mmCIF file of C-alpha atoms in Angstrom:
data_model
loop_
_atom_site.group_PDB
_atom_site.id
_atom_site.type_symbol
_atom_site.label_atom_id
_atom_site.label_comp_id
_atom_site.label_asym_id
_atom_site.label_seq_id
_atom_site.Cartn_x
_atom_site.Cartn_y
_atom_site.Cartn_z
ATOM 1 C CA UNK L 1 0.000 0.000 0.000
ATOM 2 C CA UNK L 2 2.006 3.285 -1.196
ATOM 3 C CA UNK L 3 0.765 5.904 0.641
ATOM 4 C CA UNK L 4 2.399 9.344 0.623
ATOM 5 C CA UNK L 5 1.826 12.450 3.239
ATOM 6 C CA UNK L 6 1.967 15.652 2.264
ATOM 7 C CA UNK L 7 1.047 19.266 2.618
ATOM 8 C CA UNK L 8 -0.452 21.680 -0.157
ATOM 9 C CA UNK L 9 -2.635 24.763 -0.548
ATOM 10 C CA UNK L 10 -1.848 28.432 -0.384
ATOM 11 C CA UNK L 11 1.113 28.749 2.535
ATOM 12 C CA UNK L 12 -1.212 30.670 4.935
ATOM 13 C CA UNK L 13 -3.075 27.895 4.772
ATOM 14 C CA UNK L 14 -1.657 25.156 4.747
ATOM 15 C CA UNK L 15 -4.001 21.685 4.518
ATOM 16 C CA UNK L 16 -3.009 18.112 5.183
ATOM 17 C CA UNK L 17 -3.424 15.033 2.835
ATOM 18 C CA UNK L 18 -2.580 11.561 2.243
ATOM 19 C CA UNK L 19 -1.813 10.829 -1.947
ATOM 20 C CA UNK L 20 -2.942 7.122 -1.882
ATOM 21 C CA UNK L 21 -1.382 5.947 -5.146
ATOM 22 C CA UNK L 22 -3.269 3.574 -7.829
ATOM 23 C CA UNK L 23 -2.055 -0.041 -7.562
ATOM 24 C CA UNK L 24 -2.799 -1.189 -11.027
ATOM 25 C CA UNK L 25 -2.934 0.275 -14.681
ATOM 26 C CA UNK L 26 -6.369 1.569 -14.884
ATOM 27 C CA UNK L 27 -6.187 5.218 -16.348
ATOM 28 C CA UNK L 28 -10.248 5.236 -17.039
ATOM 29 C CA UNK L 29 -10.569 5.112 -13.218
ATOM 30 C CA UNK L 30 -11.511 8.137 -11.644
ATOM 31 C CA UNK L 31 -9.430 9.888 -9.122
ATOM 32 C CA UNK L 32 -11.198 10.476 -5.852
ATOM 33 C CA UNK L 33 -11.377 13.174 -2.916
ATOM 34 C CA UNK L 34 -12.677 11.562 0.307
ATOM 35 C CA UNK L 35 -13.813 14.534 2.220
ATOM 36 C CA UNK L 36 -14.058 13.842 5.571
ATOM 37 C CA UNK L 37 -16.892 14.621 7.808
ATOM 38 C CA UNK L 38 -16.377 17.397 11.014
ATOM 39 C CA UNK L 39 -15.340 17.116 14.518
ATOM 40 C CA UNK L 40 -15.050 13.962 16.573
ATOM 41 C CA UNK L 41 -16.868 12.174 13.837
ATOM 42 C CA UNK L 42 -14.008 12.429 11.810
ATOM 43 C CA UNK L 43 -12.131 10.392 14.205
ATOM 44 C CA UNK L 44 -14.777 8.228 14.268
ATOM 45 C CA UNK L 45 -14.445 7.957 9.963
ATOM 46 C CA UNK L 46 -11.264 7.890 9.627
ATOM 47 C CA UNK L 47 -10.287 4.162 9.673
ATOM 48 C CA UNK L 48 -13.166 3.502 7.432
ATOM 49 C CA UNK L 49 -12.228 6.279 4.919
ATOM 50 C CA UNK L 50 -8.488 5.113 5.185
ATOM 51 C CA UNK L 51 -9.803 1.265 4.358
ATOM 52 C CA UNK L 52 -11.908 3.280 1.673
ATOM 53 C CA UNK L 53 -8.757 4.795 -0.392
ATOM 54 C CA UNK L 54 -6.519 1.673 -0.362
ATOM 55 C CA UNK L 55 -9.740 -0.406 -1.989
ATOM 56 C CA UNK L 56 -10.072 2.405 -4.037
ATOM 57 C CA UNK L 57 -6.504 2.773 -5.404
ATOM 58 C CA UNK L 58 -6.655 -1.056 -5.251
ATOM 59 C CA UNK L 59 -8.648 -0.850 -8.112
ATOM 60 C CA UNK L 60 -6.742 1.317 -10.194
ATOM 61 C CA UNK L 61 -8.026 5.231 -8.609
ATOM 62 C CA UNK L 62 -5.706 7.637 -7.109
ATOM 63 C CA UNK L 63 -7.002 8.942 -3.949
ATOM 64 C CA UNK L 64 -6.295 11.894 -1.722
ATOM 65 C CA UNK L 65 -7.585 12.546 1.645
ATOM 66 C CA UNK L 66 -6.589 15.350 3.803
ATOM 67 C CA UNK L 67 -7.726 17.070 6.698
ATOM 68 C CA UNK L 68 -9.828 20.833 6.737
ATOM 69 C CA UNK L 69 -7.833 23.630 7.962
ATOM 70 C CA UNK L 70 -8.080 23.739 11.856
ATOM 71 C CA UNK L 71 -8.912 19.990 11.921
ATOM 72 C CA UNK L 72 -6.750 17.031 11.921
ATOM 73 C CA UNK L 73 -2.665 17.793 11.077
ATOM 74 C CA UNK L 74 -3.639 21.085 8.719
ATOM 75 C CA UNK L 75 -2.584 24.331 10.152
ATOM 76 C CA UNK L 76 -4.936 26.214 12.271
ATOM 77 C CA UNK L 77 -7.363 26.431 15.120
ATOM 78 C CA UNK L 78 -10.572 24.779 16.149
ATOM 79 C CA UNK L 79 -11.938 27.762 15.712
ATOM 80 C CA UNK L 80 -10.989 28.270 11.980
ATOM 81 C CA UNK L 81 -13.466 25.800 10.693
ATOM 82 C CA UNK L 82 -16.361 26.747 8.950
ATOM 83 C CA UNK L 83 -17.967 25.681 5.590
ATOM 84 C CA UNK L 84 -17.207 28.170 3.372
ATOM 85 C CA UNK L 85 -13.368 27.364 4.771
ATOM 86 C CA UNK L 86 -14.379 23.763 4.027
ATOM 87 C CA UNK L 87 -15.632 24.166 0.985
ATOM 88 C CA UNK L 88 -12.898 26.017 -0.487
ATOM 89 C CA UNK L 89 -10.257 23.157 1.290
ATOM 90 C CA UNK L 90 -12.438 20.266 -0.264
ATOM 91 C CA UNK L 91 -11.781 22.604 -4.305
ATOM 92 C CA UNK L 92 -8.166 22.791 -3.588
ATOM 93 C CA UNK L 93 -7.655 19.382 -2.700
ATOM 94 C CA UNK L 94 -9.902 19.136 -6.228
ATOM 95 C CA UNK L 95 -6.837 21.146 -7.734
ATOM 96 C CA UNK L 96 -3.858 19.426 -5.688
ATOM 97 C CA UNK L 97 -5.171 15.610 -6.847
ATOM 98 C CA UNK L 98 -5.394 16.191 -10.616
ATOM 99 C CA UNK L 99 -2.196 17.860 -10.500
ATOM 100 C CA UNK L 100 -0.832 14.675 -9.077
ATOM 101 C CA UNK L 101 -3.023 12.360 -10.897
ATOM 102 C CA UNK L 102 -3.564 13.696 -14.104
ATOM 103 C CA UNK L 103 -6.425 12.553 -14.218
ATOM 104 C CA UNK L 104 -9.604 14.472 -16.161
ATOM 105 C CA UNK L 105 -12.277 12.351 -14.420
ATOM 106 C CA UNK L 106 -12.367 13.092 -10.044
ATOM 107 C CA UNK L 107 -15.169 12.210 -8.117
ATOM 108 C CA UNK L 108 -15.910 13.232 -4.875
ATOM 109 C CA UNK L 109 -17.116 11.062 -1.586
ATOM 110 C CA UNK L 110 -17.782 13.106 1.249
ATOM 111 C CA UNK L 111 -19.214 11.527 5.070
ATOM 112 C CA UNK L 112 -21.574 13.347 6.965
ATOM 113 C CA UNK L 113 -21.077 17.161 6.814
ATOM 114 C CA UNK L 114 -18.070 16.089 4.229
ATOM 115 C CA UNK L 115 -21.041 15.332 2.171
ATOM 116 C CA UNK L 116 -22.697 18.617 2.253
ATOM 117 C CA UNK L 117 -19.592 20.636 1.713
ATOM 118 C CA UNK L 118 -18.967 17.979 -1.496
ATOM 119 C CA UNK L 119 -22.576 19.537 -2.880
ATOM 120 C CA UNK L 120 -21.560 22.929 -2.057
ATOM 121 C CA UNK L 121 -18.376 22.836 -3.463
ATOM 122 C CA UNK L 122 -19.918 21.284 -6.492
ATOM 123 C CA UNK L 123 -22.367 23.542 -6.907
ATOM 124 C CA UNK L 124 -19.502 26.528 -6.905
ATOM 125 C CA UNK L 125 -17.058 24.691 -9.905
ATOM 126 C CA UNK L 126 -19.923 22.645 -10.988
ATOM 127 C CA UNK L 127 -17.168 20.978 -13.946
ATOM 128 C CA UNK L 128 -14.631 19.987 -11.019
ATOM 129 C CA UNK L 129 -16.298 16.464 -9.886
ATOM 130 C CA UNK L 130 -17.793 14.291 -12.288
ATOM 131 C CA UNK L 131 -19.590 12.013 -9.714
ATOM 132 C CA UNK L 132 -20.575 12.498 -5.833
ATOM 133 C CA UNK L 133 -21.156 10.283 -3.549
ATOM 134 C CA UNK L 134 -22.842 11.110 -0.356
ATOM 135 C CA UNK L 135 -22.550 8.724 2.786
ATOM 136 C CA UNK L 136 -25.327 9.753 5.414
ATOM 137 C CA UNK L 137 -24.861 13.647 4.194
ATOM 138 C CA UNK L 138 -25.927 16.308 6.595
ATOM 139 C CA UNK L 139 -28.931 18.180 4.816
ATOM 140 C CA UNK L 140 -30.590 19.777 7.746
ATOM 141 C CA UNK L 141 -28.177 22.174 9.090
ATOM 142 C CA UNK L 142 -30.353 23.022 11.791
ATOM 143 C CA UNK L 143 -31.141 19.719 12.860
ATOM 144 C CA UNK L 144 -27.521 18.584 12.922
ATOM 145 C CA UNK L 145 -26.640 21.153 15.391
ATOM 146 C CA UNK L 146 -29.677 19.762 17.571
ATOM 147 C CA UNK L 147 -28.911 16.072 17.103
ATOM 148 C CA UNK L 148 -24.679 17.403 18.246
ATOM 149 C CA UNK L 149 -25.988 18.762 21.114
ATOM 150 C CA UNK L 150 -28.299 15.737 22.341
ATOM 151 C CA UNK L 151 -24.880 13.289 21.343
ATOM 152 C CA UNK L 152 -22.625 15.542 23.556
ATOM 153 C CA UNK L 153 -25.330 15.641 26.384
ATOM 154 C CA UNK L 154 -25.105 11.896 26.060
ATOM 155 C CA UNK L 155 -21.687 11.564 26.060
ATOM 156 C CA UNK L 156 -20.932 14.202 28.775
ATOM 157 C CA UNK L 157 -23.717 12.537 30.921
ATOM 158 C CA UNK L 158 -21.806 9.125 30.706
ATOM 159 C CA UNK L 159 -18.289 10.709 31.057
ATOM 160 C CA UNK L 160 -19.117 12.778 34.480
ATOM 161 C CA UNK L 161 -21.772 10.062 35.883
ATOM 162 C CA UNK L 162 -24.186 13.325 36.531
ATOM 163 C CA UNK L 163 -27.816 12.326 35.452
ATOM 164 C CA UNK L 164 -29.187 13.385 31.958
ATOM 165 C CA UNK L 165 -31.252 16.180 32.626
ATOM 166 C CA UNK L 166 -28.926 17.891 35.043
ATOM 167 C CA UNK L 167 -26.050 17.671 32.155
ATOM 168 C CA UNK L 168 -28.714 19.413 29.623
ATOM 169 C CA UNK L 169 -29.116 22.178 31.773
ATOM 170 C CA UNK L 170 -25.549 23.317 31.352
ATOM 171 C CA UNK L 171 -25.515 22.663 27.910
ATOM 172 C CA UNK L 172 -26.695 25.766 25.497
ATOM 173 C CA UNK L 173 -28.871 25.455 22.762
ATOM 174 C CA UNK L 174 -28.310 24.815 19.068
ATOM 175 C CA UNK L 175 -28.501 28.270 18.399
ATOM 176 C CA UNK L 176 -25.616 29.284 20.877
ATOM 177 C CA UNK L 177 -23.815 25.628 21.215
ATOM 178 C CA UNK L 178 -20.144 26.122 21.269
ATOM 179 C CA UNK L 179 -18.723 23.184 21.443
ATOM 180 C CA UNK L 180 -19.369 19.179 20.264
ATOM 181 C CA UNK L 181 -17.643 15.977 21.819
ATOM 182 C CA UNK L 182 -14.614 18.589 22.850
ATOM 183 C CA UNK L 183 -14.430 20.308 19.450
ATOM 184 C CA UNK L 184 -15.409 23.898 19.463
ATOM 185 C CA UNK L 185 -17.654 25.444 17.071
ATOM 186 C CA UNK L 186 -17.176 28.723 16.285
ATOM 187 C CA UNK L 187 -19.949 31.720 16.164
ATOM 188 C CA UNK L 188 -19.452 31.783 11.858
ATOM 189 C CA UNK L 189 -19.616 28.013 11.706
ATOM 190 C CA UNK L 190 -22.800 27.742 13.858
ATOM 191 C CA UNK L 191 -24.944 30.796 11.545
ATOM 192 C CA UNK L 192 -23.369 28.552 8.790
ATOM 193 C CA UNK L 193 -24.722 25.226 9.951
ATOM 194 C CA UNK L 194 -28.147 26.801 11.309
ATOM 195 C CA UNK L 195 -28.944 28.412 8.189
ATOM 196 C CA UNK L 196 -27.506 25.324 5.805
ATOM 197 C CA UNK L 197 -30.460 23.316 4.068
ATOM 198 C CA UNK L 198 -29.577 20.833 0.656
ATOM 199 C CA UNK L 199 -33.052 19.046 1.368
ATOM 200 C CA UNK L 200 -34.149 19.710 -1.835
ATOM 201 C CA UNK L 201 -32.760 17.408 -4.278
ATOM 202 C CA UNK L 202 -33.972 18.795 -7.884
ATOM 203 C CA UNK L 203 -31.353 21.626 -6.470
ATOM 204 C CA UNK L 204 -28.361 19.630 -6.346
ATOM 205 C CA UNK L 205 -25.354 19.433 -9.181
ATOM 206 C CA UNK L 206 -26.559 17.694 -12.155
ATOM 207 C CA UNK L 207 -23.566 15.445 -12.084
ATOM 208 C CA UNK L 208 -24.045 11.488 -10.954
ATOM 209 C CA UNK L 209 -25.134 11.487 -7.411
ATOM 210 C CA UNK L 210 -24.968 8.480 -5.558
ATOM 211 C CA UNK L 211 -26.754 8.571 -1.745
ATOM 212 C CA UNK L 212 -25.885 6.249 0.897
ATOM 213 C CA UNK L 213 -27.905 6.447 4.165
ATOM 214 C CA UNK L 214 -29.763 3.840 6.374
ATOM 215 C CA UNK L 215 -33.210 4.214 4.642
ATOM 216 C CA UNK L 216 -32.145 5.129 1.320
ATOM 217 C CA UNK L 217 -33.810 2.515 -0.570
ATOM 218 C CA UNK L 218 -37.396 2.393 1.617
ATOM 219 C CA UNK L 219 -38.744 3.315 -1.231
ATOM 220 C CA UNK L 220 -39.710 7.177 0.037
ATOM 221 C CA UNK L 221 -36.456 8.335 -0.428
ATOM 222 C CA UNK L 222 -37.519 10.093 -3.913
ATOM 223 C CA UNK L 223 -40.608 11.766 -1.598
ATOM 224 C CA UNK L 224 -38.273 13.198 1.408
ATOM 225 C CA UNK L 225 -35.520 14.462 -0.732
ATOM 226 C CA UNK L 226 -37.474 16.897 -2.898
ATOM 227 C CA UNK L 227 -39.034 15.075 -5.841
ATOM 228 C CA UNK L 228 -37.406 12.303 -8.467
ATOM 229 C CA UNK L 229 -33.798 13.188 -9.509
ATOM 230 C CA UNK L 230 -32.851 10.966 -12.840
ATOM 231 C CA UNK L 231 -28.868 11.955 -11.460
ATOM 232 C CA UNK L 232 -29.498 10.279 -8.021
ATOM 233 C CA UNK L 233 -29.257 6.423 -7.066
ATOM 234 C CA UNK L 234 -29.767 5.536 -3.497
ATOM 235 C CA UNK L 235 -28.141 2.525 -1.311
ATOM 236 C CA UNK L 236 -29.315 1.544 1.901
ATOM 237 C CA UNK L 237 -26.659 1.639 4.474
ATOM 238 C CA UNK L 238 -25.967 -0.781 7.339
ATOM 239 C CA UNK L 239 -24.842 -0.107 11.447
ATOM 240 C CA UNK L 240 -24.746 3.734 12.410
ATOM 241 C CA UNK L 241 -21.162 5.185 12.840
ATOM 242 C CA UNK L 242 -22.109 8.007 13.840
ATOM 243 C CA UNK L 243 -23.987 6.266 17.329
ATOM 244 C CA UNK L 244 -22.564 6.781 20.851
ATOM 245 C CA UNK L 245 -22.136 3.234 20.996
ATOM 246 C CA UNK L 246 -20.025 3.399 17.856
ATOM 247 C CA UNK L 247 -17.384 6.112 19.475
ATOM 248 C CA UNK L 248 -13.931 4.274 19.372
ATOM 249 C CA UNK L 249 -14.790 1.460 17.707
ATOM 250 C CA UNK L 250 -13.518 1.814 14.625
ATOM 251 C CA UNK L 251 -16.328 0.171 12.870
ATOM 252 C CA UNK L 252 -15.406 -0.766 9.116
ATOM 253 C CA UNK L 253 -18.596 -0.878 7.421
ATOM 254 C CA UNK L 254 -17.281 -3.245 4.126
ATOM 255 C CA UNK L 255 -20.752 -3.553 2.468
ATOM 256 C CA UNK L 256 -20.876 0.108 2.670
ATOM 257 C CA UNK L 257 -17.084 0.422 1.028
ATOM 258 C CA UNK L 258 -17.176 -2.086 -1.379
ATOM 259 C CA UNK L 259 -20.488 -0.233 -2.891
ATOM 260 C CA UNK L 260 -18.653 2.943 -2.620
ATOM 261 C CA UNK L 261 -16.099 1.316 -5.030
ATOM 262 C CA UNK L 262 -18.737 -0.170 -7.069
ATOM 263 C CA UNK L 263 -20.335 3.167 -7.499
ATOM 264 C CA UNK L 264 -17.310 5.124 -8.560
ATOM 265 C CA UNK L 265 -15.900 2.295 -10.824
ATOM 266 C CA UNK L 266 -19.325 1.840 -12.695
ATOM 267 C CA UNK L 267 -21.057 5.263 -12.226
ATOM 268 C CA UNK L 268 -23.965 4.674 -14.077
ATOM 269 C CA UNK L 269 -24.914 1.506 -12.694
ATOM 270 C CA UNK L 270 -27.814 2.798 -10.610
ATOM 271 C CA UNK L 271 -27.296 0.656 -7.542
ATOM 272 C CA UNK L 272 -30.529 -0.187 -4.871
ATOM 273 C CA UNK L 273 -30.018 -2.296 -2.404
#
């Protein structure tokens, strides 16, 4: 497995990555940008998005994941993150992996609010990804922000033995929450997330879209997300890696993966589970 680190973007901001190279001879394979989701739940994604690249270049793709500015090894702060930093992080690692690639084909998987800033940043330089796939994408800014507070209540509950409701107390609401699982979340970043909402489908790029979430393929998934979209093709998920329960466990979801791959090496298969 050749994996190289590295460091790229403008100098003042400086973003980390990881150039997975291709293992085989395959130069119709798309190169790929995993972009990762925020805050703890990165940690919580990043075995599975590391097992993700090596199956990836494993089948002839060059991959590069890296980190946002202010997260993981980039340069900056917690408080540096926000989406419109994200999104423009997510185009220049665009930029950095067909420079190394030279590839004309890049698609684009992003995990949980990875996937939203994937559909922002496509909808900016619409003719930079030629597929997306979205792995339990955050829609609902809103209601993330409410469902990161109820997980940290839960999780700071269970780390300080204090009862539930005595823990929520403390805790602000979505509108002024500051912090996640330890990770801070800056004033621009909450406005950002409060006021983010990619429900709508028929709005999305009109490149291939492939959605991944645990009730994709109930059959309503057409109804909840805005009307029929010819682009989109849904796959249920399995397990939820984003649970309490799942915190440390470095859950590899492989059905999940291998579909992933699937999807990117035969992009207009339309895959249901």
């Amino acid at each position: 497995m050749i994996a190289d680190p590295l460091y790229f973007g403008n100098p003042e901001r400086l973003l980390y990555g990881v150039y997975h190279q291709p293992h085989c001879d395959a130069p119709n394979a798309p190169a790929v940008v995993l972009i990762a989701p925020f805050g703890e739940e990165a940690i919580r994604a990043h075995r599975p998005l590391r097992v993700l690249a090596e199956r990836l270049a494993k089948a002839g793709a060059p991959v590069l994941r890296f980190d946002y500015y202010g997260a993981g090894d980039s340069g900056g702060m917690d408080e540096d993150v926000c989406i419109e930093g994200m999104v423009a992080d997510a185009i220049s690692a665009h930029h950095e992996l067909v420079a190394m690639s030279v590839r004309r084909r890049v698609a684009w998987a992003g995990v949980g609010l990875g996937a939203a800033i994937a559909l922002l940043a496509a909808k900016q330089c619409e003719t930079s990804a030629s597929q997306l796939v979205l792995w339990d994408p955050v829609l609902n800014g809103a209601a993330y922000c409410a469902a990161l507070r109820e997980g940290h209540i839960d999780w700071l509950a269970h780390a300080l033995d204090r009862p539930r409701g005595e823990v929520a107390e403390r805790v602000p609401e979505p509108e002024g929450l500051s912090e996640a699982f330890g990770v801070a979340i800056s004033e621009k970043l909450r406005r950002e997330l409060i006021s983010l909402d990619l429900t709508n489908c028929s709005n999305w790029p009109s490149v291939p879209v492939f959605y991944m979430d645990d009730v994709a393929s109930d059959g309503d998934s057409e109804d909840r997300y805005g009307g029929a979209a010819s682009h989109v093709s849904y796959f249920k998920t399995g397990g939820d890696w984003k649970s309490n329960d799942a915190m440390n466990a470095h859950l590899v979801p492989l059905e999940t993966l291998n579909a992933i791959v699937s999807a990117i090496a035969q992009p207009n298969v339309r895959a249901l589970a």
